[in-house]
Coordinates of C-alpha atoms in Angstrom, one line a residue:
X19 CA 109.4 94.5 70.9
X20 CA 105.6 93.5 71.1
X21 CA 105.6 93.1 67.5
X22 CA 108.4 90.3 68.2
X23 CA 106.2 88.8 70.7
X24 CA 108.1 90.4 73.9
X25 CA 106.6 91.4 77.0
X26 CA 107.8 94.6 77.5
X27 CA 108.4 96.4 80.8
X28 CA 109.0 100.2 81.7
X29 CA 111.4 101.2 84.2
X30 CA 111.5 104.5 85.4
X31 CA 112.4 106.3 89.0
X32 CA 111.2 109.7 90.8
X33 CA 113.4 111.7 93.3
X34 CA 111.6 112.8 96.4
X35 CA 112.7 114.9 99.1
X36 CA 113.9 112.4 102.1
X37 CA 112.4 114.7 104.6
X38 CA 109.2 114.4 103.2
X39 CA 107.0 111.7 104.3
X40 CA 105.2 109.9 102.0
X41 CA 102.2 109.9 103.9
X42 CA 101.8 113.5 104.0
X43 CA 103.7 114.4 100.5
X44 CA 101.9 117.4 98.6
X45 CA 103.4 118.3 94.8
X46 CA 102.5 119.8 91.9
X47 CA 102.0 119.3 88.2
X48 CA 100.7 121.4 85.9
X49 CA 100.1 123.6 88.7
X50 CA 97.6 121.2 90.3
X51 CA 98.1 119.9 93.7
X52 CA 98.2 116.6 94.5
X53 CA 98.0 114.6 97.7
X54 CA 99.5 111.0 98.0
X55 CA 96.9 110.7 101.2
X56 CA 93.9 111.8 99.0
X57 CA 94.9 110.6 95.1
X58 CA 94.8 106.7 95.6
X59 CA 93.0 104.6 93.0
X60 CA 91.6 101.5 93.2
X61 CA 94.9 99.5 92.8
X62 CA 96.4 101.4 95.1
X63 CA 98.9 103.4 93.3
X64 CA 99.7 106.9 94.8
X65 CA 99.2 110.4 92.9
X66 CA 102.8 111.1 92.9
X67 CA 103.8 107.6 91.3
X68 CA 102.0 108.1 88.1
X69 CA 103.9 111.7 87.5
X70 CA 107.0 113.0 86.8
X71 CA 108.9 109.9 86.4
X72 CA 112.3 109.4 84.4
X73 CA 112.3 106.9 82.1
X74 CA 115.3 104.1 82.9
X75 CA 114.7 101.7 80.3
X76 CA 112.4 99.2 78.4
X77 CA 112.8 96.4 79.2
X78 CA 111.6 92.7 76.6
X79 CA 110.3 89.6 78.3
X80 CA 110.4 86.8 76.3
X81 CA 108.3 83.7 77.0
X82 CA 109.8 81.0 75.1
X83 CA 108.0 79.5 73.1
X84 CA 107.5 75.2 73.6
X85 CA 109.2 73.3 71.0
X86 CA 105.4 70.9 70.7
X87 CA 103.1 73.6 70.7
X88 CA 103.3 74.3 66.8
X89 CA 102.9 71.3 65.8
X90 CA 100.0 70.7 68.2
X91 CA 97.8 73.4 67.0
X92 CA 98.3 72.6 63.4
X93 CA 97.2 68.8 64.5
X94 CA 94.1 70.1 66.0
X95 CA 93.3 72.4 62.8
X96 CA 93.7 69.3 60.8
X97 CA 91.4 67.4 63.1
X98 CA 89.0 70.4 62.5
X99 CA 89.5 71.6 65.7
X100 CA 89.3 75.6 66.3
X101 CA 91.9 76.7 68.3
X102 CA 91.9 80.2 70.5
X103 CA 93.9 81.9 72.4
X104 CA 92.6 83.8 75.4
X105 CA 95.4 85.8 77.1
X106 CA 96.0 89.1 79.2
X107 CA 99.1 90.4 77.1
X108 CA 98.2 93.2 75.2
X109 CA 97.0 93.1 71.4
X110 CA 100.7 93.4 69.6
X111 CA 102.2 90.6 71.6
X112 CA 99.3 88.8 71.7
X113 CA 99.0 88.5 67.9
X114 CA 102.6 88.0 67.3
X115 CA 102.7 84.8 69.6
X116 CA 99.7 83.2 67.7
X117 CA 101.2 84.0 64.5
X118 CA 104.1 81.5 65.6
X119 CA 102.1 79.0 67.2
X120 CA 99.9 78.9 64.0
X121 CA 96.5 80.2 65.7
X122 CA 96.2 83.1 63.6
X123 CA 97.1 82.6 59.7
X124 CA 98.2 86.1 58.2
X125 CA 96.9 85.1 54.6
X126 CA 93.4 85.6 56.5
X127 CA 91.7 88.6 56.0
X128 CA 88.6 87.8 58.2
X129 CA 91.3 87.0 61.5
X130 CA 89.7 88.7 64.4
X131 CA 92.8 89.8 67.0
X132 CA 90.3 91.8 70.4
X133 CA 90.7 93.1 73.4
X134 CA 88.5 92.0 76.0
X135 CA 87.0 95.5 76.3
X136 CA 86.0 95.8 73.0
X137 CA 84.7 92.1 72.5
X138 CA 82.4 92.8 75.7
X139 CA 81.4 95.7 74.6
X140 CA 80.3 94.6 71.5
X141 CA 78.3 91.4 72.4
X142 CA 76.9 92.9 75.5
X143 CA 78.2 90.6 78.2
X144 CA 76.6 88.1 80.0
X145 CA 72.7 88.5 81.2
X146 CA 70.4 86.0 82.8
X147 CA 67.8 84.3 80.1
X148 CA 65.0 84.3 82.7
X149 CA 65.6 87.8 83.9
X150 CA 67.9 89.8 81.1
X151 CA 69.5 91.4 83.4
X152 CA 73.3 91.0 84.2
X153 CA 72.7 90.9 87.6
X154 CA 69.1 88.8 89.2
X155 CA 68.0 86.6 91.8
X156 CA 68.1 83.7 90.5
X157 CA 70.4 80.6 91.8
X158 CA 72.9 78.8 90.2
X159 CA 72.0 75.4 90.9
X160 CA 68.9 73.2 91.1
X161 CA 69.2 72.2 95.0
X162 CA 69.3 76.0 95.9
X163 CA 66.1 76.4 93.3
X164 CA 64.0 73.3 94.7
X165 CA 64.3 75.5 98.1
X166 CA 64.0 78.8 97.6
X167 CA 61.4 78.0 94.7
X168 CA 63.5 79.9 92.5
X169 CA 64.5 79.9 89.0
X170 CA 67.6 78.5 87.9
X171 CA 70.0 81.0 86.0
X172 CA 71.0 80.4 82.5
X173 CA 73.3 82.7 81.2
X174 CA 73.3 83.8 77.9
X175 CA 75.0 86.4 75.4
X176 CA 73.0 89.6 75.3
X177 CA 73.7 91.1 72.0
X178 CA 73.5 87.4 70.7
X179 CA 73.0 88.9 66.7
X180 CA 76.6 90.8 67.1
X181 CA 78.0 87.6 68.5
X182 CA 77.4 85.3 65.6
X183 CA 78.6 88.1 63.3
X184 CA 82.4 87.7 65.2
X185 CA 82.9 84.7 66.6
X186 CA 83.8 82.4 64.4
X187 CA 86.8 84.7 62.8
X188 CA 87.9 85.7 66.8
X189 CA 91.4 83.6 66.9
X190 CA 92.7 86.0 70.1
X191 CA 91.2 87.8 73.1
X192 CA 94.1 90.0 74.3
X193 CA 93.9 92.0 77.9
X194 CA 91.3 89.0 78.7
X195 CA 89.8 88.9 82.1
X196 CA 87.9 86.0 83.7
X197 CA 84.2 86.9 82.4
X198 CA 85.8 87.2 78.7
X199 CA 86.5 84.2 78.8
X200 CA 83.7 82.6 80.4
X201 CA 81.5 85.1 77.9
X202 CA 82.9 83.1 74.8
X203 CA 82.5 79.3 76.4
X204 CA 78.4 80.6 76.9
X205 CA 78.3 82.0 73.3
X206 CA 79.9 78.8 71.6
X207 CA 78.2 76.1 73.8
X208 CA 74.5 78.5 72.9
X209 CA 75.4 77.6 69.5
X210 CA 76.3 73.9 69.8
X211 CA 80.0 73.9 69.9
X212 CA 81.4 71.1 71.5
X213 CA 84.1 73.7 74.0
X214 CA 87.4 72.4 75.7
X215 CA 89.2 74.8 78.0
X216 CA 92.9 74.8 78.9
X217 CA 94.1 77.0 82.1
X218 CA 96.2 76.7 85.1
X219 CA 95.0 80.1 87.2
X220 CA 92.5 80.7 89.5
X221 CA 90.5 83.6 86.7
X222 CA 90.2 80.6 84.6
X223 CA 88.4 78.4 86.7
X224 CA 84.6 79.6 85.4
X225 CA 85.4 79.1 82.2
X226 CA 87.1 75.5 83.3
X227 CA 83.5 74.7 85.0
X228 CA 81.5 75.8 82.3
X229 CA 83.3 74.4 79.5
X230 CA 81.9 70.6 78.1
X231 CA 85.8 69.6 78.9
X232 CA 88.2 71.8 81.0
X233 CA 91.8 71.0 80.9
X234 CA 94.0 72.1 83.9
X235 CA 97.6 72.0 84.1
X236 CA 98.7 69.9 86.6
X237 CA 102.3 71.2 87.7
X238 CA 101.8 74.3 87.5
X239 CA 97.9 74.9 87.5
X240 CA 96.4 76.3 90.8
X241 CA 94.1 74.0 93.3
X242 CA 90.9 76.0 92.5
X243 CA 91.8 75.4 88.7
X244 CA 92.2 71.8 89.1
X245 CA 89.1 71.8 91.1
X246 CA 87.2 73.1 88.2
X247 CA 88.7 71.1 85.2
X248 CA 87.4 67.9 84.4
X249 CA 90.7 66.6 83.1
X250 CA 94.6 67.5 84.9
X251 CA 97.2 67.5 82.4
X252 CA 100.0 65.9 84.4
X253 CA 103.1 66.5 82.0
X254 CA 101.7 70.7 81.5
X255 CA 102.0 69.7 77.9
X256 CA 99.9 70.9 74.7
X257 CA 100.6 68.1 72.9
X258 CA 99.2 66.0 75.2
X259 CA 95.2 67.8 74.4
X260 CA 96.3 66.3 70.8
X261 CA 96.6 62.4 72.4
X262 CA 93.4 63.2 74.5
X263 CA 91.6 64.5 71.5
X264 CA 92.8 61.0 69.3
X265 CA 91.7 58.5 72.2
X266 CA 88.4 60.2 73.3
X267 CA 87.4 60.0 69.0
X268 CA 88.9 56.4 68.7
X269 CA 86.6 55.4 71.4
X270 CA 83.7 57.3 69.9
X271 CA 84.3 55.4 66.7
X272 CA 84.7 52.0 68.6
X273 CA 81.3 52.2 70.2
X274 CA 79.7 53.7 67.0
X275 CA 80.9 50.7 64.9
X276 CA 80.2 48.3 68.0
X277 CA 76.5 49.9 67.9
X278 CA 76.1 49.4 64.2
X279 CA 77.4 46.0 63.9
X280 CA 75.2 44.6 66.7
X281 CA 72.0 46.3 65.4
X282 CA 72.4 45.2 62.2
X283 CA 73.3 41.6 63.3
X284 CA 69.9 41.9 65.6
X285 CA 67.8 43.0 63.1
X286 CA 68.9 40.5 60.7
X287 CA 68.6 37.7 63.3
X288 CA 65.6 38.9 64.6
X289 CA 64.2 38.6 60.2
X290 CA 65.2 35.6 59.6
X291 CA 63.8 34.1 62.5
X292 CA 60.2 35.8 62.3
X293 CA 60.0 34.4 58.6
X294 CA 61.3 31.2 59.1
X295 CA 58.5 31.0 62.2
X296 CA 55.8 32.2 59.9
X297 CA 56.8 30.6 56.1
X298 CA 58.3 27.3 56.7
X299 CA 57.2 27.1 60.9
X300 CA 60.2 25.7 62.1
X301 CA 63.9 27.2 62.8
X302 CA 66.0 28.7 60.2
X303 CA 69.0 29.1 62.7
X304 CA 69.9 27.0 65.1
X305 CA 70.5 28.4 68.6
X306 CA 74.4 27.2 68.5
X307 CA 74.7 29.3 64.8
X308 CA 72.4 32.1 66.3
X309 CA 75.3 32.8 69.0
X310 CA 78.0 32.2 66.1
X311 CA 76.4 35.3 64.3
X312 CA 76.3 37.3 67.5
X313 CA 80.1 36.7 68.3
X314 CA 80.7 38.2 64.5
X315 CA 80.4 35.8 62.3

């Protein structure tokens, strides 16, 4: 079922005597004795939930897949774009829904599919440059540093040599948490990415902040996420990133041209003035045919 890109989801039951009370319930298994009022972990899940059960069913969840999203990624690939996909299903599923959105291409050998375990595990984590340590005193802003005179955290990639080996062939994080994500947006903006993050829960909101651009979804995205992001996607769409990513670059390219066009006019103007002044000591360009060149002619 993961393999098919389902969720999958195990149902199972365990009979308990009705006279019992679940506060005070003692079993065995294995010959060890449990106690529901003792064995609690740190998600609160009971002793006697985790044994003994009989299995119901398995059960495969199926997010559907948007008709736009496809075509989207391979837009952004063509526009030399990098697309990843940071998510908490597990590593099967995970891989099997990037294969169909195009995000990871099975013809590539080098295609990195990890776990947010491993991939923290390997790089490090996330340590203070000032301090390298994971966890210091210093502040997170430059209003809190200018009074308490001190240093402003910058955090960085500890194992940075392991994280330039992997990055660039990482196409999914599976069983992601929030400082995964915000891990890889520090390790690609250290090495002069330009990073745009799409997320609509609160865990994604670091990774919104940090980000150069943070896309939140604006239907279904959560206040804190569209607090964070620096741009609300109002229709929830992928494609839209596409249209954002086309404007922003014809924009870019406007005032580049613009830029160009008016120095070289200015420089030209600026020429054939200073000889005219110096060679033949009076005007080459009148100031009516001076603006004519400045409009574009």
């Amino acid at each position: 079922m993961a393999k098919d890109a389902l969720r999958t989801l195990v149902i199972a039951y365990k009979e308990l005597d009705p006279s019992e009370s679940l506060y005070f319930c003692i079993f065995y298994v294995n010959n060890h004795m449990f106690s529901d009022m003792t064995d609690v972990d740190a998600k609160g899940v009971y002793g006697f939930e985790k044994y003994s059960l009989t299995l119901i069913g398995v059960i495969g969840i199926r997010d559907v897949l948007r008709e736009e999203v496809p075509q989207a990624v391979l837009d952004c690939i063509k526009a030399g774009i990098k697309v990843r996909m940071v998510t908490g299903d597990n590593k099967i599923t995970a891989r099997a829904i990037a294969k169909e959105c195009h995000i990871v291409d099975p013809s590539n050998e080098h295609s990195l599919v990890l776990e947010g375990t491993e991939f923290m595990s390997r790089i490090g984590g996330i340590i203070c440059a000032n301090c390298e340590k994971a966890d210091c005193d210093c502040v997170n802003d430059e209003k809190t540093a200018k009074k308490t005179g001190k240093k402003i955290r910058k955090d960085t990639i500890k194992n940075a040599h392991e994280f330039n080996k992997i990055y660039k062939h990482i196409d999914v994080l599976a069983r992601s948490r929030p400082e995964d994500k915000y891990a890889m947006v520090v390790g690609l903006k250290e090495r002069n990415h330009v990073v745009a993050v799409t997320g609509d829960g609160t865990n994604d909101a670091p990774a919104l902040k940090k980000a150069d651009v943070g896309f939140a979804m604006g239907i279904s995205g959560t206040e804190v996420a569209r607090e964070a992001a620096a741009i609300i996607l109002l229709d929830d769409n992928f494609s839209s990133l596409v249209k954002a990513v086309l404007w922003g670059r014809n924009i870019y390219d406007s005032i580049r041209k613009f830029l160009q066009f008016q120095l070289t006019v200015n420089v030209v103007a600026v020429g054939i003035t200073l000889i005219g002044a110096a060679v033949i000591q009076q005007e080459v360009l009148t100031p009516i045919q001076m603006l004519w060149v400045k409009c574009g002619f």
